[in-house]
Amino acid sequence: MATRKHATASADPGPTIFVLFGATGDLAKRMVIPAFYRLALEGLLPRQWRLVGNGRGDVAHEDFRKHVHDVLTEFGPKPEQPAWDKFAQRLYFAGGGFSSEDPGSLLDVLAKGKAALGGSPQFVHYFAVPPVAFTELTRALGQHKLAAGARVVYEKPFGTSPKAFRELDRAVHSVLAEEQVYRIDHFLGKEATQDLHVLRFANGLFAGMWDRKHVESVQIDVPERLGITDRSVFYDATGAVLDMLVTHLFQVAAEVAMEPPASLHADDLQAAREKVIRSFRPLDPAEVVLGQFSGYKDVPGVAARSKQNTYVAARLWIDNPHWRGVPFYLRTGKRLAASQQRVSLVLRKPEGPLAAQLPDSGNVLSFSLAGDGEIDLSLVAKKPGAGLALDAATAAIPLAGLRDADPLPPYVRLIHDVLIGDRSLFTRPDGLAAVWKVAGPLLDNPPRVLPYAAGSWGPAQARKLIAPGHWLLGQ
């Protein structure tokens, strides 16, 4: 991939030192390091920058560069000359861990970086570590005077329970101001997720039908074929509810349901998203189906008697005048029959002379969130011929096919937003507090975890949850 200047590149944000905690972990190698290299190829990094990896091991700079090269060879973009050489010379590693009591070698490596870049570089600290480490790392930043003026990226989940969220939020705000905090949810960085509100607010045709009068139900469906082999310890402590439902799926539901923001400024977008989350009705455990795929307990790292959920389907209600009475069906799981990421607005069938002939698959507006994204509109049309036979037809708009389109993967987009200080696509604590309130009844009194066969569409009870309707995927 040749180096090029991205069409949306902004003014140079100035010298920056990007500190990647958990630099040799699974998240860093699969998401963060490839995203950072893509930013370099796109010309979206500052003119002066360094990436400093941090971990407990004592790793030489050259060994870390080799690790990054191996990561990019496996996950891409492929490290090719001369771009790789320019990138590699800015990679450094600080070993010995990092805590309030012992900063390891990080302070020394950062001091050398500041001297090399000159002036007062912007620090961006990225926590690609398990949530249990967030509090101590945050306190250590304050203890070692690395917090002032810095931007700090927290991976999800931001807390693992209402109590853990409140404790973490207090710890974070004891060290950082809210404008320094970037709570990442990569579903908000997806091109098609952003088109959820762009399509609605920029097109009168859709703005007029985006309410309970015209929408019968909403489906947010994220099945995955993948298992949890590479992250089994993390997953067995988290499960589908915490890993996906209270993070990605709730945030996407808010994108669908939010009222028009006052502007597209970060504060207004965040406020609109958080306001509608406060209207989410707390989940009724009787309206939730939990499952665990067969063979889960045989995965290395999973407890032998684990009752962790790997599947969740839930019916969510939004108690405001715009959406009252419209069910939002949320579903996700591991080792399912397909991998998709789709948001679908099922429109009410119009009354009139053709009502009895309308096919079930028509009148659906859907968004594929996977890859570069796609908008699909399923319409009912007359089949050409002598009779009056109706059928559904789909018009598809691949977003990458728009003129001069140059889509960025979610992590690339979001890390770039951190570098330029744009918090539009990041979550706020008031919205997260509301999310935990919504999830509270489910976490306190979860239904029984039901078995399902790997490669299926999950427990059969999920079909009853959505009846008399049906899941658009897998039916």
PDB file of N, CA and C in Angstrom, residues 102-166:
ATOM      1  N   ASP A 102       6.023   1.784  40.884  1.00  0.00           N
ATOM      2  CA  ASP A 102       7.177   1.508  40.025  1.00  0.00           C
ATOM      3  C   ASP A 102       6.829   1.829  38.572  1.00  0.00           C
ATOM      4  N   PRO A 103       7.439   2.882  38.016  1.00  0.00           N
ATOM      5  CA  PRO A 103       7.133   3.240  36.625  1.00  0.00           C
ATOM      6  C   PRO A 103       7.906   2.426  35.602  1.00  0.00           C
ATOM      7  N   GLY A 104       8.706   1.458  36.064  1.00  0.00           N
ATOM      8  CA  GLY A 104       9.524   0.714  35.113  1.00  0.00           C
ATOM      9  C   GLY A 104      10.463   1.669  34.379  1.00  0.00           C
ATOM     10  N   SER A 105      10.672   1.434  33.099  1.00  0.00           N
ATOM     11  CA  SER A 105      11.581   2.308  32.330  1.00  0.00           C
ATOM     12  C   SER A 105      10.827   3.364  31.532  1.00  0.00           C
ATOM     13  N   LEU A 106       9.485   3.473  31.743  1.00  0.00           N
ATOM     14  CA  LEU A 106       8.689   4.354  30.892  1.00  0.00           C
ATOM     15  C   LEU A 106       9.114   5.812  31.003  1.00  0.00           C
ATOM     16  N   LEU A 107       9.361   6.299  32.213  1.00  0.00           N
ATOM     17  CA  LEU A 107       9.719   7.711  32.369  1.00  0.00           C
ATOM     18  C   LEU A 107      11.011   8.042  31.634  1.00  0.00           C
ATOM     19  N   ASP A 108      11.973   7.132  31.695  1.00  0.00           N
ATOM     20  CA  ASP A 108      13.246   7.364  31.000  1.00  0.00           C
ATOM     21  C   ASP A 108      13.042   7.395  29.491  1.00  0.00           C
ATOM     22  N   VAL A 109      12.265   6.453  28.963  1.00  0.00           N
ATOM     23  CA  VAL A 109      12.040   6.401  27.515  1.00  0.00           C
ATOM     24  C   VAL A 109      11.268   7.632  27.051  1.00  0.00           C
ATOM     25  N   LEU A 110      10.308   8.075  27.846  1.00  0.00           N
ATOM     26  CA  LEU A 110       9.535   9.259  27.472  1.00  0.00           C
ATOM     27  C   LEU A 110      10.386  10.523  27.550  1.00  0.00           C
ATOM     28  N   ALA A 111      11.266  10.600  28.530  1.00  0.00           N
ATOM     29  CA  ALA A 111      12.153  11.765  28.635  1.00  0.00           C
ATOM     30  C   ALA A 111      13.030  11.881  27.397  1.00  0.00           C
ATOM     31  N   LYS A 112      13.550  10.760  26.929  1.00  0.00           N
ATOM     32  CA  LYS A 112      14.361  10.775  25.708  1.00  0.00           C
ATOM     33  C   LYS A 112      13.514  11.158  24.495  1.00  0.00           C
ATOM     34  N   GLY A 113      12.276  10.698  24.485  1.00  0.00           N
ATOM     35  CA  GLY A 113      11.393  11.053  23.379  1.00  0.00           C
ATOM     36  C   GLY A 113      11.091  12.535  23.354  1.00  0.00           C
ATOM     37  N   LYS A 114      10.829  13.123  24.529  1.00  0.00           N
ATOM     38  CA  LYS A 114      10.556  14.559  24.597  1.00  0.00           C
ATOM     39  C   LYS A 114      11.762  15.355  24.131  1.00  0.00           C
ATOM     40  N   ALA A 115      12.938  14.934  24.529  1.00  0.00           N
ATOM     41  CA  ALA A 115      14.147  15.645  24.113  1.00  0.00           C
ATOM     42  C   ALA A 115      14.349  15.559  22.609  1.00  0.00           C
ATOM     43  N   ALA A 116      14.041  14.393  22.036  1.00  0.00           N
ATOM     44  CA  ALA A 116      14.243  14.219  20.595  1.00  0.00           C
ATOM     45  C   ALA A 116      13.240  15.027  19.784  1.00  0.00           C
ATOM     46  N   LEU A 117      11.978  15.091  20.261  1.00  0.00           N
ATOM     47  CA  LEU A 117      10.948  15.820  19.525  1.00  0.00           C
ATOM     48  C   LEU A 117      11.012  17.312  19.788  1.00  0.00           C
ATOM     49  N   GLY A 118      11.532  17.707  20.946  1.00  0.00           N
ATOM     50  CA  GLY A 118      11.625  19.118  21.278  1.00  0.00           C
ATOM     51  C   GLY A 118      10.315  19.673  21.788  1.00  0.00           C
ATOM     52  N   GLY A 119      10.390  20.725  22.589  1.00  0.00           N
ATOM     53  CA  GLY A 119       9.190  21.380  23.077  1.00  0.00           C
ATOM     54  C   GLY A 119       8.429  20.521  24.058  1.00  0.00           C
ATOM     55  N   SER A 120       7.109  20.631  24.015  1.00  0.00           N
ATOM     56  CA  SER A 120       6.222  19.883  24.916  1.00  0.00           C
ATOM     57  C   SER A 120       5.264  19.053  24.088  1.00  0.00           C
ATOM     58  N   PRO A 121       5.654  17.839  23.711  1.00  0.00           N
ATOM     59  CA  PRO A 121       4.781  17.018  22.863  1.00  0.00           C
ATOM     60  C   PRO A 121       3.500  16.619  23.567  1.00  0.00           C
ATOM     61  N   GLN A 122       2.455  16.408  22.771  1.00  0.00           N
ATOM     62  CA  GLN A 122       1.191  15.889  23.272  1.00  0.00           C
ATOM     63  C   GLN A 122       1.355  14.411  23.618  1.00  0.00           C
ATOM     64  N   PHE A 123       0.904  14.021  24.817  1.00  0.00           N
ATOM     65  CA  PHE A 123       0.908  12.612  25.181  1.00  0.00           C
ATOM     66  C   PHE A 123      -0.476  12.022  24.925  1.00  0.00           C
ATOM     67  N   VAL A 124      -0.521  10.865  24.249  1.00  0.00           N
ATOM     68  CA  VAL A 124      -1.734  10.091  24.088  1.00  0.00           C
ATOM     69  C   VAL A 124      -1.469   8.716  24.688  1.00  0.00           C
ATOM     70  N   HIS A 125      -2.167   8.400  25.770  1.00  0.00           N
ATOM     71  CA  HIS A 125      -2.004   7.118  26.457  1.00  0.00           C
ATOM     72  C   HIS A 125      -3.158   6.199  26.059  1.00  0.00           C
ATOM     73  N   TYR A 126      -2.836   5.040  25.535  1.00  0.00           N
ATOM     74  CA  TYR A 126      -3.857   4.095  25.073  1.00  0.00           C
ATOM     75  C   TYR A 126      -3.811   2.851  25.952  1.00  0.00           C
ATOM     76  N   PHE A 127      -4.932   2.562  26.654  1.00  0.00           N
ATOM     77  CA  PHE A 127      -4.996   1.415  27.565  1.00  0.00           C
ATOM     78  C   PHE A 127      -5.552   0.199  26.831  1.00  0.00           C
ATOM     79  N   ALA A 128      -4.690  -0.543  26.146  1.00  0.00           N
ATOM     80  CA  ALA A 128      -5.088  -1.789  25.486  1.00  0.00           C
ATOM     81  C   ALA A 128      -4.852  -2.948  26.449  1.00  0.00           C
ATOM     82  N   VAL A 129      -5.500  -2.858  27.604  1.00  0.00           N
ATOM     83  CA  VAL A 129      -5.306  -3.795  28.704  1.00  0.00           C
ATOM     84  C   VAL A 129      -6.688  -4.192  29.233  1.00  0.00           C
ATOM     85  N   PRO A 130      -6.787  -5.253  30.043  1.00  0.00           N
ATOM     86  CA  PRO A 130      -8.075  -5.613  30.638  1.00  0.00           C
ATOM     87  C   PRO A 130      -8.607  -4.499  31.529  1.00  0.00           C
ATOM     88  N   PRO A 131      -9.937  -4.372  31.641  1.00  0.00           N
ATOM     89  CA  PRO A 131     -10.525  -3.297  32.447  1.00  0.00           C
ATOM     90  C   PRO A 131     -10.042  -3.270  33.891  1.00  0.00           C
ATOM     91  N   VAL A 132      -9.665  -4.425  34.438  1.00  0.00           N
ATOM     92  CA  VAL A 132      -9.220  -4.470  35.829  1.00  0.00           C
ATOM     93  C   VAL A 132      -7.964  -3.623  36.043  1.00  0.00           C
ATOM     94  N   ALA A 133      -7.215  -3.333  34.982  1.00  0.00           N
ATOM     95  CA  ALA A 133      -5.974  -2.562  35.106  1.00  0.00           C
ATOM     96  C   ALA A 133      -6.190  -1.059  34.944  1.00  0.00           C
ATOM     97  N   PHE A 134      -7.396  -0.628  34.534  1.00  0.00           N
ATOM     98  CA  PHE A 134      -7.609   0.786  34.223  1.00  0.00           C
ATOM     99  C   PHE A 134      -7.345   1.712  35.417  1.00  0.00           C
ATOM    100  N   THR A 135      -7.876   1.349  36.566  1.00  0.00           N
ATOM    101  CA  THR A 135      -7.787   2.245  37.727  1.00  0.00           C
ATOM    102  C   THR A 135      -6.346   2.481  38.134  1.00  0.00           C
ATOM    103  N   GLU A 136      -5.568   1.421  38.258  1.00  0.00           N
ATOM    104  CA  GLU A 136      -4.183   1.580  38.693  1.00  0.00           C
ATOM    105  C   GLU A 136      -3.354   2.336  37.656  1.00  0.00           C
ATOM    106  N   LEU A 137      -3.553   2.054  36.388  1.00  0.00           N
ATOM    107  CA  LEU A 137      -2.810   2.790  35.367  1.00  0.00           C
ATOM    108  C   LEU A 137      -3.160   4.279  35.399  1.00  0.00           C
ATOM    109  N   THR A 138      -4.424   4.592  35.616  1.00  0.00           N
ATOM    110  CA  THR A 138      -4.829   5.994  35.688  1.00  0.00           C
ATOM    111  C   THR A 138      -4.156   6.685  36.866  1.00  0.00           C
ATOM    112  N   ARG A 139      -4.185   6.035  38.024  1.00  0.00           N
ATOM    113  CA  ARG A 139      -3.526   6.615  39.202  1.00  0.00           C
ATOM    114  C   ARG A 139      -2.027   6.771  38.979  1.00  0.00           C
ATOM    115  N   ALA A 140      -1.430   5.823  38.283  1.00  0.00           N
ATOM    116  CA  ALA A 140       0.005   5.908  38.013  1.00  0.00           C
ATOM    117  C   ALA A 140       0.333   7.087  37.099  1.00  0.00           C
ATOM    118  N   LEU A 141      -0.542   7.362  36.134  1.00  0.00           N
ATOM    119  CA  LEU A 141      -0.323   8.538  35.285  1.00  0.00           C
ATOM    120  C   LEU A 141      -0.271   9.804  36.127  1.00  0.00           C
ATOM    121  N   GLY A 142      -1.198   9.905  37.101  1.00  0.00           N
ATOM    122  CA  GLY A 142      -1.185  11.073  37.975  1.00  0.00           C
ATOM    123  C   GLY A 142       0.024  11.095  38.886  1.00  0.00           C
ATOM    124  N   GLN A 143       0.367   9.943  39.443  1.00  0.00           N
ATOM    125  CA  GLN A 143       1.489   9.856  40.370  1.00  0.00           C
ATOM    126  C   GLN A 143       2.794  10.268  39.713  1.00  0.00           C
ATOM    127  N   HIS A 144       2.979   9.899  38.463  1.00  0.00           N
ATOM    128  CA  HIS A 144       4.253  10.157  37.774  1.00  0.00           C
ATOM    129  C   HIS A 144       4.171  11.352  36.830  1.00  0.00           C
ATOM    130  N   LYS A 145       3.138  12.180  37.030  1.00  0.00           N
ATOM    131  CA  LYS A 145       3.001  13.461  36.324  1.00  0.00           C
ATOM    132  C   LYS A 145       2.960  13.295  34.792  1.00  0.00           C
ATOM    133  N   LEU A 146       2.225  12.280  34.360  1.00  0.00           N
ATOM    134  CA  LEU A 146       2.037  12.055  32.924  1.00  0.00           C
ATOM    135  C   LEU A 146       0.604  12.347  32.497  1.00  0.00           C
ATOM    136  N   ALA A 147      -0.206  12.913  33.398  1.00  0.00           N
ATOM    137  CA  ALA A 147      -1.617  13.122  33.093  1.00  0.00           C
ATOM    138  C   ALA A 147      -1.929  14.531  32.602  1.00  0.00           C
ATOM    139  N   ALA A 148      -1.188  15.509  33.056  1.00  0.00           N
ATOM    140  CA  ALA A 148      -1.511  16.900  32.725  1.00  0.00           C
ATOM    141  C   ALA A 148      -1.484  17.120  31.216  1.00  0.00           C
ATOM    142  N   GLY A 149      -2.623  17.547  30.665  1.00  0.00           N
ATOM    143  CA  GLY A 149      -2.706  17.844  29.236  1.00  0.00           C
ATOM    144  C   GLY A 149      -2.757  16.635  28.328  1.00  0.00           C
ATOM    145  N   ALA A 150      -2.669  15.432  28.891  1.00  0.00           N
ATOM    146  CA  ALA A 150      -2.651  14.222  28.068  1.00  0.00           C
ATOM    147  C   ALA A 150      -4.063  13.837  27.651  1.00  0.00           C
ATOM    148  N   ARG A 151      -4.154  12.991  26.614  1.00  0.00           N
ATOM    149  CA  ARG A 151      -5.397  12.345  26.225  1.00  0.00           C
ATOM    150  C   ARG A 151      -5.253  10.857  26.539  1.00  0.00           C
ATOM    151  N   VAL A 152      -6.303  10.284  27.127  1.00  0.00           N
ATOM    152  CA  VAL A 152      -6.215   8.896  27.574  1.00  0.00           C
ATOM    153  C   VAL A 152      -7.370   8.108  26.973  1.00  0.00           C
ATOM    154  N   VAL A 153      -7.030   7.016  26.291  1.00  0.00           N
ATOM    155  CA  VAL A 153      -8.015   6.184  25.611  1.00  0.00           C
ATOM    156  C   VAL A 153      -8.271   4.937  26.450  1.00  0.00           C
ATOM    157  N   TYR A 154      -9.555   4.728  26.804  1.00  0.00           N
ATOM    158  CA  TYR A 154      -9.964   3.545  27.563  1.00  0.00           C
ATOM    159  C   TYR A 154     -10.739   2.618  26.640  1.00  0.00           C
ATOM    160  N   GLU A 155     -10.319   1.364  26.591  1.00  0.00           N
ATOM    161  CA  GLU A 155     -11.055   0.368  25.834  1.00  0.00           C
ATOM    162  C   GLU A 155     -12.311  -0.020  26.609  1.00  0.00           C
ATOM    163  N   LYS A 156     -13.243  -0.660  25.913  1.00  0.00           N
ATOM    164  CA  LYS A 156     -14.446  -1.146  26.599  1.00  0.00           C
ATOM    165  C   LYS A 156     -14.177  -2.534  27.165  1.00  0.00           C
ATOM    166  N   PRO A 157     -14.954  -2.966  28.163  1.00  0.00           N
ATOM    167  CA  PRO A 157     -16.006  -2.198  28.812  1.00  0.00           C
ATOM    168  C   PRO A 157     -15.430  -1.255  29.857  1.00  0.00           C
ATOM    169  N   PHE A 158     -16.056  -0.072  29.996  1.00  0.00           N
ATOM    170  CA  PHE A 158     -15.631   0.910  30.991  1.00  0.00           C
ATOM    171  C   PHE A 158     -16.334   0.547  32.294  1.00  0.00           C
ATOM    172  N   GLY A 159     -15.733  -0.397  33.019  1.00  0.00           N
ATOM    173  CA  GLY A 159     -16.368  -0.997  34.178  1.00  0.00           C
ATOM    174  C   GLY A 159     -17.007  -2.314  33.798  1.00  0.00           C
ATOM    175  N   THR A 160     -17.273  -3.146  34.783  1.00  0.00           N
ATOM    176  CA  THR A 160     -17.876  -4.456  34.537  1.00  0.00           C
ATOM    177  C   THR A 160     -19.182  -4.645  35.311  1.00  0.00           C
ATOM    178  N   SER A 161     -19.623  -3.602  36.008  1.00  0.00           N
ATOM    179  CA  SER A 161     -20.873  -3.621  36.756  1.00  0.00           C
ATOM    180  C   SER A 161     -21.179  -2.173  37.113  1.00  0.00           C
ATOM    181  N   PRO A 162     -22.413  -1.887  37.548  1.00  0.00           N
ATOM    182  CA  PRO A 162     -22.701  -0.507  37.968  1.00  0.00           C
ATOM    183  C   PRO A 162     -21.743  -0.002  39.040  1.00  0.00           C
ATOM    184  N   LYS A 163     -21.441  -0.843  40.029  1.00  0.00           N
ATOM    185  CA  LYS A 163     -20.534  -0.446  41.114  1.00  0.00           C
ATOM    186  C   LYS A 163     -19.125  -0.225  40.571  1.00  0.00           C
ATOM    187  N   ALA A 164     -18.647  -1.150  39.728  1.00  0.00           N
ATOM    188  CA  ALA A 164     -17.300  -1.012  39.169  1.00  0.00           C
ATOM    189  C   ALA A 164     -17.208   0.217  38.277  1.00  0.00           C
ATOM    190  N   PHE A 165     -18.282   0.524  37.546  1.00  0.00           N
ATOM    191  CA  PHE A 165     -18.287   1.736  36.718  1.00  0.00           C
ATOM    192  C   PHE A 165     -18.127   2.986  37.583  1.00  0.00           C
ATOM    193  N   ARG A 166     -18.906   3.072  38.663  1.00  0.00           N
ATOM    194  CA  ARG A 166     -18.836   4.262  39.512  1.00  0.00           C
ATOM    195  C   ARG A 166     -17.454   4.421  40.132  1.00  0.00           C
TER     196      ARG A 166
END
